[in-house]
mmCIF file of C-alpha atoms and ligand atoms in Angstrom:
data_model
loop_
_atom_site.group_PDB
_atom_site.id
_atom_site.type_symbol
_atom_site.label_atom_id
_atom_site.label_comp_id
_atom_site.label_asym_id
_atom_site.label_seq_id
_atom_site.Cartn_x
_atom_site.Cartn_y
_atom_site.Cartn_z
ATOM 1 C CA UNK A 80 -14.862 12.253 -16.848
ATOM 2 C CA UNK A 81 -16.246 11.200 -13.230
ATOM 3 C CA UNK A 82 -14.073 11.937 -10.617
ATOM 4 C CA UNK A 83 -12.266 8.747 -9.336
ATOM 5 C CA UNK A 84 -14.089 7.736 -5.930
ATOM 6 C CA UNK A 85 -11.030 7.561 -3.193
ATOM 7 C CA UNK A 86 -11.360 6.525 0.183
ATOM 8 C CA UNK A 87 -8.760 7.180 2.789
ATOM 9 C CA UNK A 88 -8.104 5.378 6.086
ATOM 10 C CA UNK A 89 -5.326 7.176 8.073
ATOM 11 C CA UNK A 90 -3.440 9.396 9.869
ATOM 12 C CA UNK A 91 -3.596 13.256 10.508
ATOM 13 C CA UNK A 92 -1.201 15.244 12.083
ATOM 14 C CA UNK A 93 -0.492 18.629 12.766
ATOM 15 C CA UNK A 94 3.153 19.185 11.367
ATOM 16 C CA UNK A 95 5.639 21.031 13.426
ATOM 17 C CA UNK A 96 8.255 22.281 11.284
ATOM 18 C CA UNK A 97 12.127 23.544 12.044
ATOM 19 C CA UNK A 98 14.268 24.740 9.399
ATOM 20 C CA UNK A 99 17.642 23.926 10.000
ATOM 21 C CA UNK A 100 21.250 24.397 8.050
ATOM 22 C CA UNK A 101 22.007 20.809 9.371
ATOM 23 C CA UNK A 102 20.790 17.803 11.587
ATOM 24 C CA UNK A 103 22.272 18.304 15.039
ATOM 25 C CA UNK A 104 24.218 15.749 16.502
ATOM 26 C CA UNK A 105 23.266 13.829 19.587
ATOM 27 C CA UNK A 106 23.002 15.723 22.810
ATOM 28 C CA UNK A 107 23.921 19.248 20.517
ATOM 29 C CA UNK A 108 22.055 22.369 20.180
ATOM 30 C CA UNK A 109 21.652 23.785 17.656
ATOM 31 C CA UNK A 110 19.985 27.358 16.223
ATOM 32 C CA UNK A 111 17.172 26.371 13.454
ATOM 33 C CA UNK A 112 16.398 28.879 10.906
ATOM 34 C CA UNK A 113 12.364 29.412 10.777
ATOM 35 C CA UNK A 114 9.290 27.153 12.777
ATOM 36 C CA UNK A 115 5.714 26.715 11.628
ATOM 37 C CA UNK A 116 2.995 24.411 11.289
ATOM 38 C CA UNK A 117 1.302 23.119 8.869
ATOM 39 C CA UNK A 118 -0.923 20.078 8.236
ATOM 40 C CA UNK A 119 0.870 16.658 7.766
ATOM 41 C CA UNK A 120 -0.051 12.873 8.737
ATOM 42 C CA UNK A 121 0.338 10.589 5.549
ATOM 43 C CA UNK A 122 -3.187 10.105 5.370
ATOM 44 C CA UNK A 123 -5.135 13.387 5.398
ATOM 45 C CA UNK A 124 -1.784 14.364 2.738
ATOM 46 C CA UNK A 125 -2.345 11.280 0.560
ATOM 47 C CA UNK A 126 -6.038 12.515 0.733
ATOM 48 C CA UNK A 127 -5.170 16.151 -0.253
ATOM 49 C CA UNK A 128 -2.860 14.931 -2.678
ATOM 50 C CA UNK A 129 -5.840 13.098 -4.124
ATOM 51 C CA UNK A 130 -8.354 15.624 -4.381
ATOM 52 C CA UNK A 131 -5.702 18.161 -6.038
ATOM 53 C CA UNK A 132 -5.626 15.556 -8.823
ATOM 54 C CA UNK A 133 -9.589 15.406 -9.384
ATOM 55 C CA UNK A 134 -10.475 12.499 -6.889
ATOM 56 C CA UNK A 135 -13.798 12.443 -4.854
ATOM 57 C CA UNK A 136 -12.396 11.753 -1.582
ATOM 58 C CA UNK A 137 -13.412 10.786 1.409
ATOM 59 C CA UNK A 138 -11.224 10.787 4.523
ATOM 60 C CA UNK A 139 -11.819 8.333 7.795
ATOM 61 C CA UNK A 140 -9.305 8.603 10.455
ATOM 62 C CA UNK A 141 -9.399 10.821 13.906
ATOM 63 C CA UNK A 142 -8.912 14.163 15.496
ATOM 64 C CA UNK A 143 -8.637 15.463 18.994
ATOM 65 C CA UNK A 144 -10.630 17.929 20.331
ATOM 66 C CA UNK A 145 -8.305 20.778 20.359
ATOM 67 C CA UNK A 146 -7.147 23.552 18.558
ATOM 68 C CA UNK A 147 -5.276 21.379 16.096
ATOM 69 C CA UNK A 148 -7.694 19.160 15.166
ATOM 70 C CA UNK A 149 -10.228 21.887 14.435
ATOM 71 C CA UNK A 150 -7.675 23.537 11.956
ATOM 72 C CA UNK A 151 -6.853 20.504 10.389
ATOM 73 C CA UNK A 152 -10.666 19.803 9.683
ATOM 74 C CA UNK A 153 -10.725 23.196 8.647
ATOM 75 C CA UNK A 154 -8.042 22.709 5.969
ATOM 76 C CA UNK A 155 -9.398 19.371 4.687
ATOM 77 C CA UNK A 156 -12.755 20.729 3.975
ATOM 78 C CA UNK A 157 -10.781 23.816 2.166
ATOM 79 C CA UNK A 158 -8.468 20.953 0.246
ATOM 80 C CA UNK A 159 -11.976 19.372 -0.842
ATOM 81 C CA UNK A 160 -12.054 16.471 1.102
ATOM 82 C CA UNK A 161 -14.755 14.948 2.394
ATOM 83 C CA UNK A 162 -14.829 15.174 6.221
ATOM 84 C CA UNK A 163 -18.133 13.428 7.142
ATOM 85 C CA UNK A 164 -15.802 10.038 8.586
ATOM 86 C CA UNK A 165 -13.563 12.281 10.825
ATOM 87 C CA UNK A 166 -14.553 11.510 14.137
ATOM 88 C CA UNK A 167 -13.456 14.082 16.371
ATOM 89 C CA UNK A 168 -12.176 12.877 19.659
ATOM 90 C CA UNK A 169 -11.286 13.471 23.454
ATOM 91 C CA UNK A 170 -7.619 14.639 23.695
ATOM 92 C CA UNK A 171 -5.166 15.588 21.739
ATOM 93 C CA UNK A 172 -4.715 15.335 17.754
ATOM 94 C CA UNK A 173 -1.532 13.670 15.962
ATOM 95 C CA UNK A 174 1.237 15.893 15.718
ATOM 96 C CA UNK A 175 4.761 15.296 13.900
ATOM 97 C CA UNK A 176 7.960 17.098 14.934
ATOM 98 C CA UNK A 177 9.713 17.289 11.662
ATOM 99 C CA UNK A 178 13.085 18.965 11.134
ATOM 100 C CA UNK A 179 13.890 20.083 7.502
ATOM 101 C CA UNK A 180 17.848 20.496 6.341
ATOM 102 C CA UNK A 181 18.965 22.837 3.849
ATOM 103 C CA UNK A 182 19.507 20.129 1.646
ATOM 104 C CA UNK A 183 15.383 19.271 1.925
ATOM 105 C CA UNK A 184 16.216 16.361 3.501
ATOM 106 C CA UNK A 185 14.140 15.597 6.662
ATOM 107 C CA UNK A 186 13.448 13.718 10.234
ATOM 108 C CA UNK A 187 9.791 12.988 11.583
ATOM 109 C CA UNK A 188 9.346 11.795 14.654
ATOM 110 C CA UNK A 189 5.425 11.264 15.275
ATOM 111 C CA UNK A 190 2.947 11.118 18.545
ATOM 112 C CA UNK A 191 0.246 9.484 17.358
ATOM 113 C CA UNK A 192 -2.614 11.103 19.604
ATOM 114 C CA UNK A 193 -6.265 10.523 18.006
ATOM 115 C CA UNK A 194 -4.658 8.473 15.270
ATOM 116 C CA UNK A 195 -4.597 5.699 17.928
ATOM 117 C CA UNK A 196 -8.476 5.615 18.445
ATOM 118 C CA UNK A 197 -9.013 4.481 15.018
ATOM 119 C CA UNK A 198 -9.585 1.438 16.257
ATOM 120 C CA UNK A 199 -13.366 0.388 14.554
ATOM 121 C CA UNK A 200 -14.831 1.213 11.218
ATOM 122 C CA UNK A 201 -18.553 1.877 11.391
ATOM 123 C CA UNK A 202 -21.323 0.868 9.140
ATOM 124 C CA UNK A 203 -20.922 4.394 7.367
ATOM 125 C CA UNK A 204 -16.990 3.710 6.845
ATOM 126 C CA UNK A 205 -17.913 0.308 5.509
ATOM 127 C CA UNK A 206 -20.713 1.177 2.672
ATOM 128 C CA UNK A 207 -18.023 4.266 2.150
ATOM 129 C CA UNK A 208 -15.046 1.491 0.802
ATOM 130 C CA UNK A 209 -17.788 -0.621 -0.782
ATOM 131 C CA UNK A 210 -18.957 2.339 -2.958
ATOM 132 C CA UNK A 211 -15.421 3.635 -3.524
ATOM 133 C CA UNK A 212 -13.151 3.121 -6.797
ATOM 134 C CA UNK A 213 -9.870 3.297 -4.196
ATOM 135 C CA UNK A 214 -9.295 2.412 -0.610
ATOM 136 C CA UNK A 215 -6.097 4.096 0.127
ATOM 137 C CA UNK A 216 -3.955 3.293 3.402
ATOM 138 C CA UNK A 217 -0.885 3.778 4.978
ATOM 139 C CA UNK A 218 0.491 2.635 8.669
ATOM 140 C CA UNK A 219 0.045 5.338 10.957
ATOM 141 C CA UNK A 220 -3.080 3.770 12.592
ATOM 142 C CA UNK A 221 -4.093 0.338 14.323
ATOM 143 C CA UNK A 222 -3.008 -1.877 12.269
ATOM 144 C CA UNK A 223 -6.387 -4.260 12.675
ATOM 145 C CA UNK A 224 -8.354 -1.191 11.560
ATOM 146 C CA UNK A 225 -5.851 -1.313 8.406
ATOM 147 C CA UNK A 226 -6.489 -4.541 7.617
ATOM 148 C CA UNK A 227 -10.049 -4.536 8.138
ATOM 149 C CA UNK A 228 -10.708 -1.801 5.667
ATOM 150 C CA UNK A 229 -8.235 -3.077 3.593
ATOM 151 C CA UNK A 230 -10.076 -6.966 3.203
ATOM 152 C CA UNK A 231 -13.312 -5.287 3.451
ATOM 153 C CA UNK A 232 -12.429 -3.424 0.162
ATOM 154 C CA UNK A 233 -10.642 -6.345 -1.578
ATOM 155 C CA UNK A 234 -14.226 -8.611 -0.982
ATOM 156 C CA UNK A 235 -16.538 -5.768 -2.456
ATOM 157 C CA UNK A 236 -14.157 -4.848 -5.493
ATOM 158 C CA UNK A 237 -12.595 -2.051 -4.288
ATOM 159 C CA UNK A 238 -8.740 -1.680 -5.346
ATOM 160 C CA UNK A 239 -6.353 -1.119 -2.563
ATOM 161 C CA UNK A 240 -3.353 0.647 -2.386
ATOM 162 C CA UNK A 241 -1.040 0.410 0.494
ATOM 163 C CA UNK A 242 1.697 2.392 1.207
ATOM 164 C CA UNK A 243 3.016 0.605 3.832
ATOM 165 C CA UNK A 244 4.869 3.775 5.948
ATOM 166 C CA UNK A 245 6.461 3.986 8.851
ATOM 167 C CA UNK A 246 7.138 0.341 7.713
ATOM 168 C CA UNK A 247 6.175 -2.177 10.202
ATOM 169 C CA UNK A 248 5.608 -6.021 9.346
ATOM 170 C CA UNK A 249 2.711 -6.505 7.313
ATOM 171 C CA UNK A 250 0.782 -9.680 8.183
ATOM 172 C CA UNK A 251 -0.869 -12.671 5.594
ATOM 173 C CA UNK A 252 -4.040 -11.491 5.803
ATOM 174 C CA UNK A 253 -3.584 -7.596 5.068
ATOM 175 C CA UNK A 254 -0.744 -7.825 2.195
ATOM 176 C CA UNK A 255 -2.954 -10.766 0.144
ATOM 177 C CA UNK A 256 -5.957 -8.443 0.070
ATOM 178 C CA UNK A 257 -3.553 -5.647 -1.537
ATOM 179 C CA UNK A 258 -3.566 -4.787 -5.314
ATOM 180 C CA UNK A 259 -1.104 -2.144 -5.490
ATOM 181 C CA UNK A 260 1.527 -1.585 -2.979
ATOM 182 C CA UNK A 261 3.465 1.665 -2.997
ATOM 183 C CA UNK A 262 7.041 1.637 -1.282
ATOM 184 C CA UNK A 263 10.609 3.481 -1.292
ATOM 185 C CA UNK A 264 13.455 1.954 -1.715
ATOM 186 C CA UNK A 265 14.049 1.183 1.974
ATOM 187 C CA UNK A 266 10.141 -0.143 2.666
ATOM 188 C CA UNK A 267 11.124 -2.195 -0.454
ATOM 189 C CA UNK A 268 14.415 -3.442 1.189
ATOM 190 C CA UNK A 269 12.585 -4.050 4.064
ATOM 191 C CA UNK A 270 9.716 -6.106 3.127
ATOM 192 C CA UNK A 271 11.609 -7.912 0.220
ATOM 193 C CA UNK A 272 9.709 -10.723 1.430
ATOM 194 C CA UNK A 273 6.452 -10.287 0.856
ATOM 195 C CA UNK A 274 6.416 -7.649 -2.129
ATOM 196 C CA UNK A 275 5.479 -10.680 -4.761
ATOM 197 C CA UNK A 276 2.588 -11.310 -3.284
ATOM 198 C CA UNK A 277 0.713 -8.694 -4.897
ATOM 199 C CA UNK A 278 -0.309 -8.120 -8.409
ATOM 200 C CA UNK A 279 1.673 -4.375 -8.711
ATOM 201 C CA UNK A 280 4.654 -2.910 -6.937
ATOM 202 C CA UNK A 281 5.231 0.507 -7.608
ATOM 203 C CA UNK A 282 9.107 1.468 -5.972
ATOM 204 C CA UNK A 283 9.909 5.123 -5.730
ATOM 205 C CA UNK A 284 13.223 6.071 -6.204
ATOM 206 C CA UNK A 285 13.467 9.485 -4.945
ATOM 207 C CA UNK A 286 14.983 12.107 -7.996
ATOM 208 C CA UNK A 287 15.362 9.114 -10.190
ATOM 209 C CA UNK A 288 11.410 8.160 -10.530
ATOM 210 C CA UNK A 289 9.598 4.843 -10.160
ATOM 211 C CA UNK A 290 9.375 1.647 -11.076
ATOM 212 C CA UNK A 291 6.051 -0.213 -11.342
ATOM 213 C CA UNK A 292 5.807 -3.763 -11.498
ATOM 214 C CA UNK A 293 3.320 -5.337 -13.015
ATOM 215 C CA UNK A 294 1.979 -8.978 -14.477
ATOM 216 C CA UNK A 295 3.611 -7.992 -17.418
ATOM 217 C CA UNK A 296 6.639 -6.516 -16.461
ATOM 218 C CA UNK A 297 8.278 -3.642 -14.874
ATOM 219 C CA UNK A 298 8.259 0.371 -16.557
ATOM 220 C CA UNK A 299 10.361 3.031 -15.504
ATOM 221 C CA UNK A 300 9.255 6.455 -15.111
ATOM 222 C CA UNK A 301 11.569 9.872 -14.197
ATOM 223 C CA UNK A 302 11.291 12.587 -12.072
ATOM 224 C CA UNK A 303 11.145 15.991 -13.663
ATOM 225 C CA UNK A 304 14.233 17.486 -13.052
ATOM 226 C CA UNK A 305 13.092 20.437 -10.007
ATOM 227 C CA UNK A 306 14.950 22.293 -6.978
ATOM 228 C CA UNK A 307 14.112 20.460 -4.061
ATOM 229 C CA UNK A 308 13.513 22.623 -0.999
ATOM 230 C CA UNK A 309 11.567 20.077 1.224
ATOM 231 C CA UNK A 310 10.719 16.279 0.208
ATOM 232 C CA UNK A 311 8.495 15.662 3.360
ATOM 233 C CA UNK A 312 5.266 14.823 1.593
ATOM 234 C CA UNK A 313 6.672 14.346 -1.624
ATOM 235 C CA UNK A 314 5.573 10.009 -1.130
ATOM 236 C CA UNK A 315 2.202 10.916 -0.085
ATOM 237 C CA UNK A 316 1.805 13.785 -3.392
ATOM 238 C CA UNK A 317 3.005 10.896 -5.065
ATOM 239 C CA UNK A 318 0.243 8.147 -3.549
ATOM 240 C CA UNK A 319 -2.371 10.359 -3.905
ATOM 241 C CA UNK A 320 -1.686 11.331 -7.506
ATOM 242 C CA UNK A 321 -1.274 7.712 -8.480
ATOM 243 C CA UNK A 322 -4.255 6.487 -7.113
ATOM 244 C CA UNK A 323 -6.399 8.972 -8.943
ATOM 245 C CA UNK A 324 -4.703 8.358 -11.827
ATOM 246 C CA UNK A 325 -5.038 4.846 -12.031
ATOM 247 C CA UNK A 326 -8.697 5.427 -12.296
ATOM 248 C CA UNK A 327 -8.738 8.205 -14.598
ATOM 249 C CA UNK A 328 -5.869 6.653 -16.850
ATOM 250 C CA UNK A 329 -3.986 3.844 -16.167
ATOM 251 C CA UNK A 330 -1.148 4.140 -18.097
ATOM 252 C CA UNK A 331 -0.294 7.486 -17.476
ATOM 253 C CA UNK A 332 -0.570 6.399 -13.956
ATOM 254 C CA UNK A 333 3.207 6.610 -12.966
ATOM 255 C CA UNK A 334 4.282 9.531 -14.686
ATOM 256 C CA UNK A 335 1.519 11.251 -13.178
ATOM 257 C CA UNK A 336 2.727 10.694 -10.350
ATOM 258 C CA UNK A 337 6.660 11.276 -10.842
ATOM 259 C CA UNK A 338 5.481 14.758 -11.747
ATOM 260 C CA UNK A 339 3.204 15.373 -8.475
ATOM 261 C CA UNK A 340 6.163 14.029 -6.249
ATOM 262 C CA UNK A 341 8.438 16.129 -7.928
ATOM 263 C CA UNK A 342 6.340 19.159 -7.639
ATOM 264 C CA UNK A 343 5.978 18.384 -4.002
ATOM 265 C CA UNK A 344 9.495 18.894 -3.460
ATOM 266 C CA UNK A 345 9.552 22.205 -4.615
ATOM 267 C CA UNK A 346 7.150 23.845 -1.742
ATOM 268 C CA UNK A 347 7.667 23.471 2.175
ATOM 269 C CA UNK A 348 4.780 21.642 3.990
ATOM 270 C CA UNK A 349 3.483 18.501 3.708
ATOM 271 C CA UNK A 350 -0.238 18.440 2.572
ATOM 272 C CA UNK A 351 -0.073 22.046 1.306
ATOM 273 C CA UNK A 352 3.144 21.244 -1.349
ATOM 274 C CA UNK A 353 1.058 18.680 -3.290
ATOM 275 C CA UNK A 354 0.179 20.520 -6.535
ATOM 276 C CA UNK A 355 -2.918 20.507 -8.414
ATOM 277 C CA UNK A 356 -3.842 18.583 -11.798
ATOM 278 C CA UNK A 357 -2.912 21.629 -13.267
ATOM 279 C CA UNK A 358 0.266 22.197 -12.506
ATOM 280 C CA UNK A 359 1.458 18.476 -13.423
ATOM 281 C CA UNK A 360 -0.439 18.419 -16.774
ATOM 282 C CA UNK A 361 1.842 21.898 -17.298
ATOM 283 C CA UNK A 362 4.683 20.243 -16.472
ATOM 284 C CA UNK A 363 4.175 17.724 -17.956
ATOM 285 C CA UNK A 364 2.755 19.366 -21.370
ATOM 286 C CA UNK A 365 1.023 17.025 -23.928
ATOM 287 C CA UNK A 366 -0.075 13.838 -23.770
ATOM 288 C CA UNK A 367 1.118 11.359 -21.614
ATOM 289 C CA UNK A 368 0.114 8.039 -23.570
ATOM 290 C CA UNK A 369 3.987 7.034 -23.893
ATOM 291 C CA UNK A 370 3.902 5.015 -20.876
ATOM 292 C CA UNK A 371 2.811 1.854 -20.261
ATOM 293 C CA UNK A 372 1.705 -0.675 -17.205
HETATM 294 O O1 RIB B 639 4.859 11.595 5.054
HETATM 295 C C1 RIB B 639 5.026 12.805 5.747
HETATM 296 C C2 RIB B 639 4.188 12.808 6.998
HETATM 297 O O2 RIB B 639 4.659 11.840 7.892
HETATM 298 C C3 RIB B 639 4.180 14.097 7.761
HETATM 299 O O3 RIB B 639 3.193 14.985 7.324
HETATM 300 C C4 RIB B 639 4.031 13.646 9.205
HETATM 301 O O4 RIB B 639 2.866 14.104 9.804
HETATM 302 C C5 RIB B 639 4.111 12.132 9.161
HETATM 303 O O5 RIB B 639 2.878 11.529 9.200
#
C-alpha cells in the first residue's frame, strides 16, 4: 500500500520534564524525582506519531537557532519526517515545562519561542498541502497561519484534521473548512458550539476510548487496558495514528488509534512514547474490520 501523504502545520518544543510524587501546591516546594528532556510540541509529536504508523510526512512549523532546535531537527529526521519546511530561525526554539505525577497525570505550561514566527506559508508549504492526502493541525501557532493552511487544503481536496489544543476559540472560517475534528472531553465541552459544524467528531475519552461521530452515526471504540506511566503525548499518538489510518483504512481508523494512545501511555516522553505500526497491530492481533465509521 502507498504510504498515506500527511502534512503537518505546528508546533515543536523541546520538553522539559520533572518527575514528581505529586503536584505542589501554590507557593510550595517541592523535591521532584528525575528531570530530562525530550522532544514534545503537539505538532512535530502528531508528526512522529504519524510516520511510526507508515505516513509520508512532512512537517512545516519553526525552530530557533540554538541547541534545541538543532536536536529536535535531528530527531525528526531520525523519526522519518520530512524536515525540508522547518525553517530554522533567530532565537530561541519552543520549549514546554511539563511536570509528570506518579499517577501519569501531567501539567504543561508552554513558551512558544519560534512557534510564534509561523506566521506565512510559502509557495513550497502550499503545493506541499495541495499534494498531500492529510493536512494535520493543532493550536500552538498563529492562528491565521492555521487557518490559512487549513482553507488552503479544504479548496484543493485535501482532508483536514484539527485538533484544536490548547483550545482557544475557533473562528467561521477555520472550523467550516474542517473535515475531522479531534477533541477531549474538555475541548469538546468547550467548543460545544461549534462541533456540528463538521462532517466527523472524533471525542477521546481518556482510558475509556473514543467516540467518532459521523453522518451516519456515532461508534465507540476502547482503550486497551495498559499501565499508564505518563499520558503527555498520548492525544497527539492518538492524532497521528488516526490520520494515517484514515487513509490506509477507514474503518479501522479509531481503534487504531485507541491502541496508539494507549501505547503512548505506557513510555515517558512525548514524541518518543508513540509506538510503531508494529506494536499496535501486536496489540491489537488480527484483523481489525469489526469497526465501523
Ligand atoms: O501534547 C503534549 C505536548 O504539549 C508536549 O509535548 C508539549 O510540548 C506541548 O506542546
Amino acid at each position: 500500500m502507498k504510504a498515506p501523504r500527511i502534512v503537518v502545520v505546528g508546533s515543536i518544543n523541546m520538553d522539559m520534564v520533572t518527575t514528581v510524587p505529586r503536584f505542589p501546591a501554590p507557593g510550595e516546594t517541592l523535591l521532584g524525582n528525575a528531570f530530562s528532556t525530550t522532544a514534545g510540541g503537539k505538532g512535530s509529536n502528531q508528526a512522529v506519531a504519524a510516520a511510526k504508523a507508515g505516513g509520508d510526512v512532512s512537517f512545516i512549523g519553526a525552530i530557533g537557532d540554538d541547541g534545541f532546535g538543532t536536536q529536535l531537527r535531528t530527531m525528526l529526521a531520525e523519526a522519518g519526517v520530512d524536515t525540508e519546511l522547518l525553517r530554522t530561525v533567530n532565537g530561541s526554539t519552543g520549549v514546554a515545562a511539563i511536570t509528570v505525577s506518579a499517577n501519569a497525570e501531567n501539567n504543561i505550561v508552554v513558551v512558544a519561542g519560534a512557534n510564534d514566527t509561523v506566521s506565512e506559508l510559502t509557495e513550497a508549504d502550499l503545493a506541499a498541502i495541495s499534494r498531500a492526502d492529510v493536512l494535520l493541525c493543532q493550536l500552538e501557532i498563529p492562528l491565521t497561519t492555521v487557518t490559512a493552511a487549513v482553507r488552503h487544503a479544504h479548496a484543493n481536496g485535501t482532508i483536514v484534521v484539527l485538533n484544536p489544543s490548547p483550545v482557544q476559540d475557533v473562528p467561521s472560517g477555520l472550523i467550516d473548512s474542517v473535515d475531522i475534528l479531534v477533541v477531549n472531553q474538555s475541548e469538546a465541552g468547550q467548543l460545544s458550539s461549534i462541533t456540528d459544524r463538521v462532517p466527523y467528531l472524533v471525542t477521546t475519552l481518556g482510558a475509556a476510548g473514543a467516540d467518532l461521530r459521523g453522518p451516519d452515526g456515532t461508534v465507540h471504540s476502547d482503550s486497551p487496558l495498559v499501565t499508564p506511566v505518563d499520558t503527555t503525548g498520548a492525544g497527539d499518538a492518538f492524532t497521528g495514528a488516526f490520520a494515517v489510518e484514515w487513509i490506509r483504512h477507514r474503518g479501522r481508523a479509531l481503534r487504531y488509534a485507541c491502541a496508539a494512545g494507549g501505547l503512548a501511555t505506557t513510555i515517558h516522553g512525548a514524541a518518543a512514547s508513540s509506538p510503531t505500526r508494529a506494536a499496535v497491530e501486536n496489540l491489537l492481533e488480527g484483523p481489525l474490520d469489526s469497526d465501523t465509521g
